[in-house]
Steps between C-alpha positions, in 0.01 A plus 500: 500500500295188416673177528521241237236297659235765458669693214277733279560452126743774393604584855869402401498738214367788732757421761773529245365832336737801600341715750458858415668739743571911520848569363736543769828567326641620160776350272634647171304251288172564670574899507562460120184309458287756662657775285449300190141419575327508834251216409806281410627571864185390633467190299855386606511613869123488626348239255813312485377391136725227341719577217640283228873435525702703244812348310670843518426554878603129578823531302580812694445305836728218372777738404477683828521155688824416299669829568432465854617138540833592307632678790464189714838418312845623567592800283724335265225255430242745383543458137238530215517125446451425851193745508351339200543162649268611776207582275364143485522422858340845604212440252443145651458661856275769382284252308493294824372789686278606232364211302261695297789674306519174287201626318710778353643246237301269267514129583504396131819668368744273664620753729618734232336803641647433848828453352482834324382686805779360703746593246376866486538492888864385465558783257379739751722374784786491250453860405528605884862407486551785230344738761641413829792303605371258815839397559565855653163525668420370864142575573386584864156401415315309216140486447477730790148541677478835650220680689460846677227674647490886462412743772149505342453142553539395134681172466727452197638191393676328213780258390827653369691270270859592603655739776873566448683696775841657419796481760434860545135421616324639185201294417386415140164336428476279171200382327509236209255573205467235221331754273636778311587820639233772466557825265627784708163653507377204699805474721339678809230227510762232489676665804192521721537146628886571585417821669236324703766254598750770591230666706457187704862442553540873619224474740625177639870561490512884496721462214444633149628246235760635297392351168188341370560275199269318252664215302305459162593134377258529218699793336821502683461839643575605838300804660636669801380778735666640799214625755493769733285567810271754318434216249413265752272746693313577154452125466372477852232796445393315171454160702315675760246662250482170321410290816225780580336436176526116540322540858248704340420268225506203750243678715276600231546216279540726202784361302506653159647338188781710336529361131835520318690296251587249787152381521587264202716302756242489781338153619192679638344633187197276561402670824619846377225776431707636219475162318129455577560284816380538841741481822415239769292629785716723727635273779547769763259700702454856363540783745264790439675817450328673799671211733832557349479894555350446854795285616293170428645150463874491442679274253608181652 
């Protein structure tokens, strides 16, 4: 690296740029990205293109932080007023770690936009108390990072919002959603993330979670599902197939866009062929198909 005494103009920016690497693991979010649109997966995982912060996603992060921190208090202090009182402080902490979030709110409205947004977050936190009773819960894990390597070598990872264990040893995996519950015909897609987590827990602990629970704070619904081993084996097969498709796209550089109504919320329209854009130059070495078939270079 060039020292400051002999720095080349722009070198600092180059050093700060993310380095493209071949995917080495799979999370529920990135698996969903690839299923939604392979090109979106490439932009996020390989190109690491920046995305503008979203008020809705940031509110979700804030609410998750509040619900996690509430369990730091004794059971009899886990009340709705106490939880709502945590909102401003958790927002300050979030803003300190990510100052760019300040741009979500106009500077010329006297703070009215931020105040409304915080009130909406407080309402979501308060609604949680109509769905679960935290005075009767003692989670064994909160914001729990899990990672498992399957026999195939595929590494799965993710962060579980909450893990409860009953006195009898039964495990419940809980995930908070700040949006509304999906219609029944879309419930399977919503459960994919939870089955992913259940598979990881099963492979790590050799225990099939008794219940998967999605808590929708936006609509006040709770979606539950009790998995069995056959469910998890199906998810495992699906993930293996998905990973093979990701590896093939990584080696060939062929990442196809898959246009849907969700494109309207995508930050990358300017570089998407579906909107007349051109993706950035592919930052990885393309492996010729003949090399792959003949046992050529392996993925790092």
